[in-house]
């Protein structure tokens, strides 16, 4: 099982007795349905009770599923349309009802599946998810949360938003903190998550106006929201043990995420090249093979593939468009384990509770007016 799957499985409980059913957009992604089916096979081996609904073109999927030998654990749902990476979200919302992406999300809305996974166009997936599933009451902007390898006790930090929306005002950032803390609490078993607000410095006078306002909001509401606010954090703190949840806008978060993934890949490639430069290097690589494999797994972006859409009435996991079978299996594993955890119900309950407390605090009776 991938590190991401192991971390999310820590939250699993016996609350949901029914086997999880995952709805999969089999036509999304750069590597086509073959990689998706291969990822489903791997996830099915890891999660013996899970079932999968694969949405896409029958002519392409039927032979792949027959060869995979998944039997009754995988069901094909015919959908001839495909959302491409170049499609505008507005176009998909108007004309995408016949697509595999739309069909995959609709299965969650209908209660046929407990979560959906897609490697497709991020903007279109968020648009379709918001249209079909709707936002949790009290949430202004949904966010995409990712797990970032860290020095913390759990091995991962949560960062959001990493690409759902490039904009975020102080109220949005407060809600991101709330949702990210709920994810860390239920997904990483961190009872009192530490939340940091990403900025260009840790001093309170630094940053844009909305960041300063968000700093004040998070400081005031941290107690009732169930997290500890550590203040501003910098880019170097993202993988540190100083914080459990990093809050930022989607533009900054996406740039940070892609930079981190690219750096991890560069380190892996440079290390491989260095260990092949001579006989002694190759001998040393053989002697240290076990340690190198552990390092490669730790920094492999595929092993932590899958961003969770937070703030919707349903669980949606966005896999990288370039993901191979390993990455897709990691995203599917995350969807399975979150489905088992009851996380979606707990997040909605936490949002409702905090919103009610904030409304009470600003009511005329409380203000004395």
mmCIF file of C-alpha atoms in Angstrom:
data_model
loop_
_atom_site.group_PDB
_atom_site.id
_atom_site.type_symbol
_atom_site.label_atom_id
_atom_site.label_comp_id
_atom_site.label_asym_id
_atom_site.label_seq_id
_atom_site.Cartn_x
_atom_site.Cartn_y
_atom_site.Cartn_z
ATOM 1 C CA UNK A 1 0.000 0.000 0.000
ATOM 2 C CA UNK A 2 1.238 3.499 -0.766
ATOM 3 C CA UNK A 3 2.259 5.870 2.071
ATOM 4 C CA UNK A 4 -0.793 7.985 1.236
ATOM 5 C CA UNK A 5 -3.069 4.992 1.528
ATOM 6 C CA UNK A 6 -1.552 3.981 4.871
ATOM 7 C CA UNK A 7 -1.972 7.468 6.290
ATOM 8 C CA UNK A 8 -5.595 7.763 5.200
ATOM 9 C CA UNK A 9 -6.394 4.234 6.400
ATOM 10 C CA UNK A 10 -5.489 5.253 9.923
ATOM 11 C CA UNK A 11 -8.804 7.104 9.965
ATOM 12 C CA UNK A 12 -10.855 4.117 8.876
ATOM 13 C CA UNK A 13 -13.524 2.910 11.282
ATOM 14 C CA UNK A 14 -16.407 0.501 11.380
ATOM 15 C CA UNK A 15 -18.959 3.281 10.938
ATOM 16 C CA UNK A 16 -19.523 2.422 7.267
ATOM 17 C CA UNK A 17 -20.312 -1.300 7.134
ATOM 18 C CA UNK A 18 -21.001 -1.393 3.397
ATOM 19 C CA UNK A 19 -18.011 -2.046 1.132
ATOM 20 C CA UNK A 20 -16.797 1.208 -0.469
ATOM 21 C CA UNK A 21 -17.741 1.790 -4.104
ATOM 22 C CA UNK A 22 -15.441 4.114 -6.051
ATOM 23 C CA UNK A 23 -16.628 5.843 -9.216
ATOM 24 C CA UNK A 24 -13.770 6.222 -11.716
ATOM 25 C CA UNK A 25 -13.470 8.525 -14.722
ATOM 26 C CA UNK A 26 -11.630 5.990 -16.875
ATOM 27 C CA UNK A 27 -11.091 8.316 -19.860
ATOM 28 C CA UNK A 28 -9.344 11.160 -18.037
ATOM 29 C CA UNK A 29 -5.568 11.442 -17.928
ATOM 30 C CA UNK A 30 -2.664 11.522 -20.329
ATOM 31 C CA UNK A 31 -1.978 7.784 -20.361
ATOM 32 C CA UNK A 32 -5.478 6.691 -21.308
ATOM 33 C CA UNK A 33 -7.823 4.022 -19.948
ATOM 34 C CA UNK A 34 -5.148 1.297 -19.915
ATOM 35 C CA UNK A 35 -3.299 3.052 -17.089
ATOM 36 C CA UNK A 36 -6.562 3.655 -15.229
ATOM 37 C CA UNK A 37 -7.586 -0.006 -15.398
ATOM 38 C CA UNK A 38 -4.089 -1.061 -14.304
ATOM 39 C CA UNK A 39 -4.421 1.297 -11.332
ATOM 40 C CA UNK A 40 -7.819 -0.183 -10.471
ATOM 41 C CA UNK A 41 -6.292 -3.676 -10.486
ATOM 42 C CA UNK A 42 -3.623 -2.573 -8.007
ATOM 43 C CA UNK A 43 -6.123 -0.814 -5.759
ATOM 44 C CA UNK A 44 -8.425 -3.841 -5.845
ATOM 45 C CA UNK A 45 -5.572 -6.006 -4.542
ATOM 46 C CA UNK A 46 -4.932 -3.558 -1.706
ATOM 47 C CA UNK A 47 -8.592 -3.217 -0.715
ATOM 48 C CA UNK A 48 -10.262 -6.598 -0.958
ATOM 49 C CA UNK A 49 -13.831 -5.425 -0.392
ATOM 50 C CA UNK A 50 -13.850 -2.324 -2.585
ATOM 51 C CA UNK A 51 -15.815 -2.175 -5.825
ATOM 52 C CA UNK A 52 -15.298 0.130 -8.779
ATOM 53 C CA UNK A 53 -17.573 1.762 -11.356
ATOM 54 C CA UNK A 54 -15.571 2.628 -14.479
ATOM 55 C CA UNK A 55 -17.087 5.263 -16.746
ATOM 56 C CA UNK A 56 -16.040 5.558 -20.378
ATOM 57 C CA UNK A 57 -16.183 4.190 -23.889
ATOM 58 C CA UNK A 58 -17.234 0.545 -23.981
ATOM 59 C CA UNK A 59 -15.119 -0.270 -27.040
ATOM 60 C CA UNK A 60 -11.940 0.703 -25.179
ATOM 61 C CA UNK A 61 -12.792 -0.337 -21.645
ATOM 62 C CA UNK A 62 -14.526 -3.694 -22.149
ATOM 63 C CA UNK A 63 -11.422 -5.518 -23.495
ATOM 64 C CA UNK A 64 -9.226 -4.016 -20.766
ATOM 65 C CA UNK A 65 -11.609 -5.058 -18.000
ATOM 66 C CA UNK A 66 -11.999 -8.546 -19.446
ATOM 67 C CA UNK A 67 -8.227 -8.960 -19.460
ATOM 68 C CA UNK A 68 -7.899 -7.521 -15.931
ATOM 69 C CA UNK A 69 -10.063 -10.280 -14.487
ATOM 70 C CA UNK A 70 -11.759 -8.100 -11.873
ATOM 71 C CA UNK A 71 -15.097 -9.830 -12.366
ATOM 72 C CA UNK A 72 -17.997 -8.434 -10.365
ATOM 73 C CA UNK A 73 -15.730 -5.999 -8.540
ATOM 74 C CA UNK A 74 -15.615 -3.678 -11.567
ATOM 75 C CA UNK A 75 -18.651 -2.473 -13.501
ATOM 76 C CA UNK A 76 -18.525 -0.604 -16.804
ATOM 77 C CA UNK A 77 -20.746 2.454 -17.195
ATOM 78 C CA UNK A 78 -21.037 3.568 -20.813
ATOM 79 C CA UNK A 79 -20.129 7.218 -21.490
ATOM 80 C CA UNK A 80 -18.977 8.153 -24.979
ATOM 81 C CA UNK A 81 -17.902 11.746 -24.329
ATOM 82 C CA UNK A 82 -14.441 12.678 -23.053
ATOM 83 C CA UNK A 83 -13.341 15.870 -21.282
ATOM 84 C CA UNK A 84 -9.981 16.917 -22.730
ATOM 85 C CA UNK A 85 -7.315 18.935 -20.922
ATOM 86 C CA UNK A 86 -8.047 21.850 -23.247
ATOM 87 C CA UNK A 87 -11.807 21.970 -22.612
ATOM 88 C CA UNK A 88 -13.050 25.038 -20.783
ATOM 89 C CA UNK A 89 -14.997 24.309 -17.584
ATOM 90 C CA UNK A 90 -17.910 26.435 -18.797
ATOM 91 C CA UNK A 91 -18.164 24.358 -21.971
ATOM 92 C CA UNK A 92 -18.140 21.095 -20.002
ATOM 93 C CA UNK A 93 -20.857 22.368 -17.669
ATOM 94 C CA UNK A 94 -23.101 23.166 -20.656
ATOM 95 C CA UNK A 95 -22.283 20.282 -22.981
ATOM 96 C CA UNK A 96 -20.613 17.580 -20.896
ATOM 97 C CA UNK A 97 -23.516 15.424 -19.750
ATOM 98 C CA UNK A 98 -22.407 12.523 -21.977
ATOM 99 C CA UNK A 99 -18.820 12.506 -20.683
ATOM 100 C CA UNK A 100 -17.118 9.978 -18.437
ATOM 101 C CA UNK A 101 -16.292 12.735 -15.936
ATOM 102 C CA UNK A 102 -19.917 13.835 -15.611
ATOM 103 C CA UNK A 103 -21.058 10.214 -15.283
ATOM 104 C CA UNK A 104 -18.473 9.477 -12.566
ATOM 105 C CA UNK A 105 -19.557 12.454 -10.440
ATOM 106 C CA UNK A 106 -23.245 11.714 -10.995
ATOM 107 C CA UNK A 107 -22.790 8.244 -9.502
ATOM 108 C CA UNK A 108 -21.676 9.879 -6.234
ATOM 109 C CA UNK A 109 -24.614 12.272 -6.332
ATOM 110 C CA UNK A 110 -27.013 9.328 -6.842
ATOM 111 C CA UNK A 111 -25.553 7.463 -3.872
ATOM 112 C CA UNK A 112 -24.243 4.629 -6.058
ATOM 113 C CA UNK A 113 -20.650 5.395 -5.089
ATOM 114 C CA UNK A 114 -19.004 6.793 -1.975
ATOM 115 C CA UNK A 115 -16.275 8.706 -3.820
ATOM 116 C CA UNK A 116 -15.135 9.639 -7.324
ATOM 117 C CA UNK A 117 -11.635 9.670 -8.829
ATOM 118 C CA UNK A 118 -10.525 11.393 -12.032
ATOM 119 C CA UNK A 119 -7.206 12.174 -13.736
ATOM 120 C CA UNK A 120 -8.932 14.701 -15.980
ATOM 121 C CA UNK A 121 -9.029 18.467 -16.416
ATOM 122 C CA UNK A 122 -8.890 19.994 -12.906
ATOM 123 C CA UNK A 123 -10.990 23.055 -13.684
ATOM 124 C CA UNK A 124 -13.672 21.011 -15.404
ATOM 125 C CA UNK A 125 -13.700 18.436 -12.614
ATOM 126 C CA UNK A 126 -14.185 21.104 -9.961
ATOM 127 C CA UNK A 127 -16.914 22.788 -12.033
ATOM 128 C CA UNK A 128 -18.816 19.534 -12.610
ATOM 129 C CA UNK A 129 -18.355 18.515 -8.970
ATOM 130 C CA UNK A 130 -19.731 21.822 -7.712
ATOM 131 C CA UNK A 131 -22.653 21.638 -10.146
ATOM 132 C CA UNK A 132 -23.599 18.041 -9.372
ATOM 133 C CA UNK A 133 -22.667 17.744 -5.692
ATOM 134 C CA UNK A 134 -23.058 21.355 -4.518
ATOM 135 C CA UNK A 135 -21.069 22.996 -1.745
ATOM 136 C CA UNK A 136 -21.482 22.133 1.909
ATOM 137 C CA UNK A 137 -23.721 24.736 3.504
ATOM 138 C CA UNK A 138 -21.565 27.536 4.861
ATOM 139 C CA UNK A 139 -18.580 26.970 2.518
ATOM 140 C CA UNK A 140 -17.784 29.838 0.141
ATOM 141 C CA UNK A 141 -15.082 28.200 -1.975
ATOM 142 C CA UNK A 142 -14.144 24.513 -2.100
ATOM 143 C CA UNK A 143 -10.434 23.743 -1.944
ATOM 144 C CA UNK A 144 -8.083 21.002 -3.100
ATOM 145 C CA UNK A 145 -5.984 19.523 -0.301
ATOM 146 C CA UNK A 146 -2.854 17.431 -0.837
ATOM 147 C CA UNK A 147 -0.592 15.433 1.456
ATOM 148 C CA UNK A 148 2.990 16.688 1.529
ATOM 149 C CA UNK A 149 5.828 14.462 2.847
ATOM 150 C CA UNK A 150 7.144 16.010 6.039
ATOM 151 C CA UNK A 151 9.261 15.523 9.146
ATOM 152 C CA UNK A 152 6.122 15.400 11.295
ATOM 153 C CA UNK A 153 5.099 12.374 13.331
ATOM 154 C CA UNK A 154 2.509 11.309 10.736
ATOM 155 C CA UNK A 155 4.998 11.660 7.878
ATOM 156 C CA UNK A 156 2.750 14.104 6.022
ATOM 157 C CA UNK A 157 1.438 17.649 6.210
ATOM 158 C CA UNK A 158 -1.809 18.813 4.628
ATOM 159 C CA UNK A 159 -1.683 21.798 2.273
ATOM 160 C CA UNK A 160 -4.616 23.621 0.726
ATOM 161 C CA UNK A 161 -5.679 25.154 -1.585
ATOM 162 C CA UNK A 162 -3.447 23.672 -4.310
ATOM 163 C CA UNK A 163 -5.456 24.671 -7.361
ATOM 164 C CA UNK A 164 -9.227 24.831 -6.944
ATOM 165 C CA UNK A 165 -9.363 28.636 -7.143
ATOM 166 C CA UNK A 166 -6.575 31.173 -7.578
ATOM 167 C CA UNK A 167 -8.422 33.654 -5.368
ATOM 168 C CA UNK A 168 -8.976 33.534 -1.612
ATOM 169 C CA UNK A 169 -9.930 36.294 0.808
ATOM 170 C CA UNK A 170 -9.577 36.165 4.578
ATOM 171 C CA UNK A 171 -12.889 34.327 5.103
ATOM 172 C CA UNK A 172 -11.941 31.719 2.498
ATOM 173 C CA UNK A 173 -8.583 31.183 4.197
ATOM 174 C CA UNK A 174 -10.336 30.662 7.531
ATOM 175 C CA UNK A 175 -12.570 28.027 5.951
ATOM 176 C CA UNK A 176 -9.527 26.366 4.357
ATOM 177 C CA UNK A 177 -7.975 26.187 7.820
ATOM 178 C CA UNK A 178 -11.126 24.615 9.215
ATOM 179 C CA UNK A 179 -11.382 22.036 6.416
ATOM 180 C CA UNK A 180 -7.668 21.281 6.407
ATOM 181 C CA UNK A 181 -7.707 20.743 10.159
ATOM 182 C CA UNK A 182 -10.667 18.380 9.778
ATOM 183 C CA UNK A 183 -8.769 16.428 7.116
ATOM 184 C CA UNK A 184 -5.652 16.194 9.337
ATOM 185 C CA UNK A 185 -7.765 15.173 12.330
ATOM 186 C CA UNK A 186 -9.665 12.416 10.530
ATOM 187 C CA UNK A 187 -7.148 11.464 7.848
ATOM 188 C CA UNK A 188 -3.899 11.630 9.830
ATOM 189 C CA UNK A 189 -5.269 11.093 13.343
ATOM 190 C CA UNK A 190 -3.891 14.414 14.643
ATOM 191 C CA UNK A 191 -6.207 15.347 17.485
ATOM 192 C CA UNK A 192 -5.274 19.046 17.622
ATOM 193 C CA UNK A 193 -3.753 20.017 14.243
ATOM 194 C CA UNK A 194 -1.338 22.933 14.048
ATOM 195 C CA UNK A 195 -2.291 25.333 11.272
ATOM 196 C CA UNK A 196 0.032 27.808 9.591
ATOM 197 C CA UNK A 197 -0.744 30.552 7.072
ATOM 198 C CA UNK A 198 1.744 30.630 4.165
ATOM 199 C CA UNK A 199 3.418 34.014 3.710
ATOM 200 C CA UNK A 200 6.669 35.638 2.570
ATOM 201 C CA UNK A 201 7.823 35.910 6.185
ATOM 202 C CA UNK A 202 6.780 34.995 9.699
ATOM 203 C CA UNK A 203 6.483 38.564 10.983
ATOM 204 C CA UNK A 204 2.897 39.714 11.503
ATOM 205 C CA UNK A 205 3.415 42.962 9.567
ATOM 206 C CA UNK A 206 4.421 41.133 6.345
ATOM 207 C CA UNK A 207 2.149 40.054 3.503
ATOM 208 C CA UNK A 208 -0.900 41.259 1.603
ATOM 209 C CA UNK A 209 -3.849 42.849 3.355
ATOM 210 C CA UNK A 210 -6.036 39.734 3.111
ATOM 211 C CA UNK A 211 -3.276 37.648 4.710
ATOM 212 C CA UNK A 212 -3.064 40.028 7.653
ATOM 213 C CA UNK A 213 -6.841 39.931 8.014
ATOM 214 C CA UNK A 214 -6.797 36.138 7.766
ATOM 215 C CA UNK A 215 -4.125 36.006 10.475
ATOM 216 C CA UNK A 216 -6.489 37.831 12.809
ATOM 217 C CA UNK A 217 -9.451 35.593 11.905
ATOM 218 C CA UNK A 218 -7.498 32.378 12.428
ATOM 219 C CA UNK A 219 -6.139 33.640 15.753
ATOM 220 C CA UNK A 220 -9.626 34.464 17.027
ATOM 221 C CA UNK A 221 -11.385 31.322 15.780
ATOM 222 C CA UNK A 222 -8.731 28.646 16.299
ATOM 223 C CA UNK A 223 -10.126 27.502 19.648
ATOM 224 C CA UNK A 224 -13.697 26.907 18.533
ATOM 225 C CA UNK A 225 -12.489 25.402 15.244
ATOM 226 C CA UNK A 226 -10.401 22.789 17.042
ATOM 227 C CA UNK A 227 -6.880 23.666 15.877
ATOM 228 C CA UNK A 228 -3.799 25.504 17.101
ATOM 229 C CA UNK A 229 -2.765 28.482 14.989
ATOM 230 C CA UNK A 230 1.021 28.850 14.767
ATOM 231 C CA UNK A 231 0.893 32.072 12.742
ATOM 232 C CA UNK A 232 2.620 32.795 9.465
ATOM 233 C CA UNK A 233 4.875 30.120 7.965
ATOM 234 C CA UNK A 234 7.272 30.271 5.009
ATOM 235 C CA UNK A 235 7.904 27.931 2.103
ATOM 236 C CA UNK A 236 10.649 26.128 4.000
ATOM 237 C CA UNK A 237 8.134 25.173 6.690
ATOM 238 C CA UNK A 238 5.892 23.193 4.289
ATOM 239 C CA UNK A 239 7.718 19.873 4.905
ATOM 240 C CA UNK A 240 8.692 20.719 8.502
ATOM 241 C CA UNK A 241 7.465 19.378 11.843
ATOM 242 C CA UNK A 242 6.444 22.866 12.930
ATOM 243 C CA UNK A 243 2.990 22.641 11.377
ATOM 244 C CA UNK A 244 0.412 20.029 10.306
ATOM 245 C CA UNK A 245 -1.737 22.119 7.945
ATOM 246 C CA UNK A 246 -0.522 24.842 5.566
ATOM 247 C CA UNK A 247 -3.185 27.276 4.326
ATOM 248 C CA UNK A 248 -2.785 29.379 1.172
ATOM 249 C CA UNK A 249 -4.603 30.465 -1.989
ATOM 250 C CA UNK A 250 -4.852 28.097 -4.947
ATOM 251 C CA UNK A 251 -2.364 29.995 -7.130
ATOM 252 C CA UNK A 252 0.428 29.928 -4.564
ATOM 253 C CA UNK A 253 -0.383 26.397 -3.457
ATOM 254 C CA UNK A 254 -0.358 24.982 -6.970
ATOM 255 C CA UNK A 255 2.992 26.607 -7.786
ATOM 256 C CA UNK A 256 4.457 25.245 -4.537
ATOM 257 C CA UNK A 257 3.090 21.761 -5.234
ATOM 258 C CA UNK A 258 4.432 21.570 -8.788
ATOM 259 C CA UNK A 259 7.795 22.963 -7.643
ATOM 260 C CA UNK A 260 8.052 20.345 -4.921
ATOM 261 C CA UNK A 261 7.165 17.516 -7.294
ATOM 262 C CA UNK A 262 9.663 18.701 -9.865
ATOM 263 C CA UNK A 263 12.405 19.002 -7.241
ATOM 264 C CA UNK A 264 11.701 15.483 -5.934
ATOM 265 C CA UNK A 265 11.936 14.090 -9.461
ATOM 266 C CA UNK A 266 15.172 16.011 -10.085
ATOM 267 C CA UNK A 267 16.765 14.667 -6.886
ATOM 268 C CA UNK A 268 15.756 11.118 -7.795
ATOM 269 C CA UNK A 269 17.216 11.420 -11.302
ATOM 270 C CA UNK A 270 20.439 13.107 -10.140
ATOM 271 C CA UNK A 271 20.957 10.454 -7.484
ATOM 272 C CA UNK A 272 20.444 7.669 -10.012
ATOM 273 C CA UNK A 273 22.897 9.273 -12.441
ATOM 274 C CA UNK A 274 25.507 9.813 -9.701
ATOM 275 C CA UNK A 275 25.338 6.151 -8.683
ATOM 276 C CA UNK A 276 26.126 5.031 -12.238
ATOM 277 C CA UNK A 277 29.250 7.140 -12.850
ATOM 278 C CA UNK A 278 31.822 4.460 -12.028
ATOM 279 C CA UNK A 279 32.519 1.004 -10.651
ATOM 280 C CA UNK A 280 32.861 2.154 -7.042
ATOM 281 C CA UNK A 281 29.650 4.168 -7.289
ATOM 282 C CA UNK A 282 27.802 1.155 -8.643
ATOM 283 C CA UNK A 283 29.192 -1.059 -5.887
ATOM 284 C CA UNK A 284 28.155 1.470 -3.260
ATOM 285 C CA UNK A 285 24.671 1.639 -4.806
ATOM 286 C CA UNK A 286 24.324 -2.140 -4.529
ATOM 287 C CA UNK A 287 25.360 -2.099 -0.864
ATOM 288 C CA UNK A 288 22.928 0.727 -0.063
ATOM 289 C CA UNK A 289 20.103 -0.533 -2.283
ATOM 290 C CA UNK A 290 17.618 -0.981 0.576
ATOM 291 C CA UNK A 291 18.098 2.562 1.852
ATOM 292 C CA UNK A 292 17.912 4.023 -1.639
ATOM 293 C CA UNK A 293 14.624 2.227 -2.307
ATOM 294 C CA UNK A 294 13.154 3.672 0.882
ATOM 295 C CA UNK A 295 14.295 7.166 -0.147
ATOM 296 C CA UNK A 296 12.894 6.749 -3.645
ATOM 297 C CA UNK A 297 9.513 5.702 -2.265
ATOM 298 C CA UNK A 298 9.541 8.596 0.207
ATOM 299 C CA UNK A 299 10.091 11.281 -2.445
ATOM 300 C CA UNK A 300 8.191 9.632 -5.319
ATOM 301 C CA UNK A 301 5.301 12.002 -6.216
ATOM 302 C CA UNK A 302 3.271 9.046 -7.489
ATOM 303 C CA UNK A 303 3.058 7.573 -4.003
ATOM 304 C CA UNK A 304 1.181 10.615 -2.661
ATOM 305 C CA UNK A 305 -0.908 11.229 -5.766
ATOM 306 C CA UNK A 306 -4.410 12.497 -5.198
ATOM 307 C CA UNK A 307 -5.786 15.859 -4.127
ATOM 308 C CA UNK A 308 -9.054 15.841 -2.203
ATOM 309 C CA UNK A 309 -11.780 18.347 -3.055
ATOM 310 C CA UNK A 310 -12.928 19.728 0.295
ATOM 311 C CA UNK A 311 -16.167 21.601 0.873
ATOM 312 C CA UNK A 312 -18.495 19.558 -1.367
ATOM 313 C CA UNK A 313 -21.354 17.206 -0.522
ATOM 314 C CA UNK A 314 -19.348 14.210 -1.648
ATOM 315 C CA UNK A 315 -15.762 12.974 -1.821
ATOM 316 C CA UNK A 316 -13.845 13.691 -5.026
ATOM 317 C CA UNK A 317 -10.166 12.817 -5.497
ATOM 318 C CA UNK A 318 -8.219 14.499 -8.311
ATOM 319 C CA UNK A 319 -5.330 12.413 -9.623
ATOM 320 C CA UNK A 320 -2.520 13.942 -11.669
ATOM 321 C CA UNK A 321 -3.232 13.987 -15.370
ATOM 322 C CA UNK A 322 0.130 12.320 -16.061
ATOM 323 C CA UNK A 323 -0.332 9.617 -13.430
ATOM 324 C CA UNK A 324 0.638 6.046 -14.280
ATOM 325 C CA UNK A 325 -0.819 2.892 -12.739
ATOM 326 C CA UNK A 326 1.113 3.463 -9.499
ATOM 327 C CA UNK A 327 -0.168 7.019 -9.107
ATOM 328 C CA UNK A 328 -3.744 6.103 -10.012
ATOM 329 C CA UNK A 329 -3.707 3.246 -7.513
ATOM 330 C CA UNK A 330 -2.580 5.706 -4.814
ATOM 331 C CA UNK A 331 -5.473 8.061 -5.617
ATOM 332 C CA UNK A 332 -7.958 5.178 -5.611
ATOM 333 C CA UNK A 333 -6.546 3.930 -2.312
ATOM 334 C CA UNK A 334 -7.048 7.356 -0.773
ATOM 335 C CA UNK A 335 -10.646 7.425 -2.028
ATOM 336 C CA UNK A 336 -11.329 3.985 -0.544
ATOM 337 C CA UNK A 337 -9.900 4.744 2.869
ATOM 338 C CA UNK A 338 -11.583 8.157 3.141
ATOM 339 C CA UNK A 339 -14.880 6.513 2.207
ATOM 340 C CA UNK A 340 -14.448 4.110 5.092
ATOM 341 C CA UNK A 341 -13.511 6.817 7.581
ATOM 342 C CA UNK A 342 -16.767 8.789 7.748
ATOM 343 C CA UNK A 343 -14.667 11.876 6.993
ATOM 344 C CA UNK A 344 -17.279 13.547 4.783
ATOM 345 C CA UNK A 345 -19.919 13.512 7.531
ATOM 346 C CA UNK A 346 -17.487 14.780 10.128
ATOM 347 C CA UNK A 347 -16.291 17.624 7.930
ATOM 348 C CA UNK A 348 -19.852 18.795 7.240
ATOM 349 C CA UNK A 349 -20.668 18.618 10.947
ATOM 350 C CA UNK A 350 -17.556 20.609 11.887
ATOM 351 C CA UNK A 351 -18.314 23.335 9.319
ATOM 352 C CA UNK A 352 -21.902 23.608 10.572
ATOM 353 C CA UNK A 353 -20.812 23.807 14.205
ATOM 354 C CA UNK A 354 -18.181 26.491 13.673
ATOM 355 C CA UNK A 355 -20.489 28.580 11.473
ATOM 356 C CA UNK A 356 -23.198 28.416 14.134
ATOM 357 C CA UNK A 357 -20.743 29.497 16.829
ATOM 358 C CA UNK A 358 -19.526 32.411 14.718
ATOM 359 C CA UNK A 359 -23.087 33.522 13.989
ATOM 360 C CA UNK A 360 -23.949 33.378 17.678
ATOM 361 C CA UNK A 361 -20.869 35.423 18.508
ATOM 362 C CA UNK A 362 -21.984 38.177 16.107
ATOM 363 C CA UNK A 363 -25.703 38.087 16.884
ATOM 364 C CA UNK A 364 -27.450 41.278 18.127
ATOM 365 C CA UNK A 365 -27.951 39.677 21.544
ATOM 366 C CA UNK A 366 -24.226 39.019 21.865
ATOM 367 C CA UNK A 367 -23.396 42.521 20.675
ATOM 368 C CA UNK A 368 -25.869 44.028 23.099
ATOM 369 C CA UNK A 369 -27.808 45.798 20.327
#
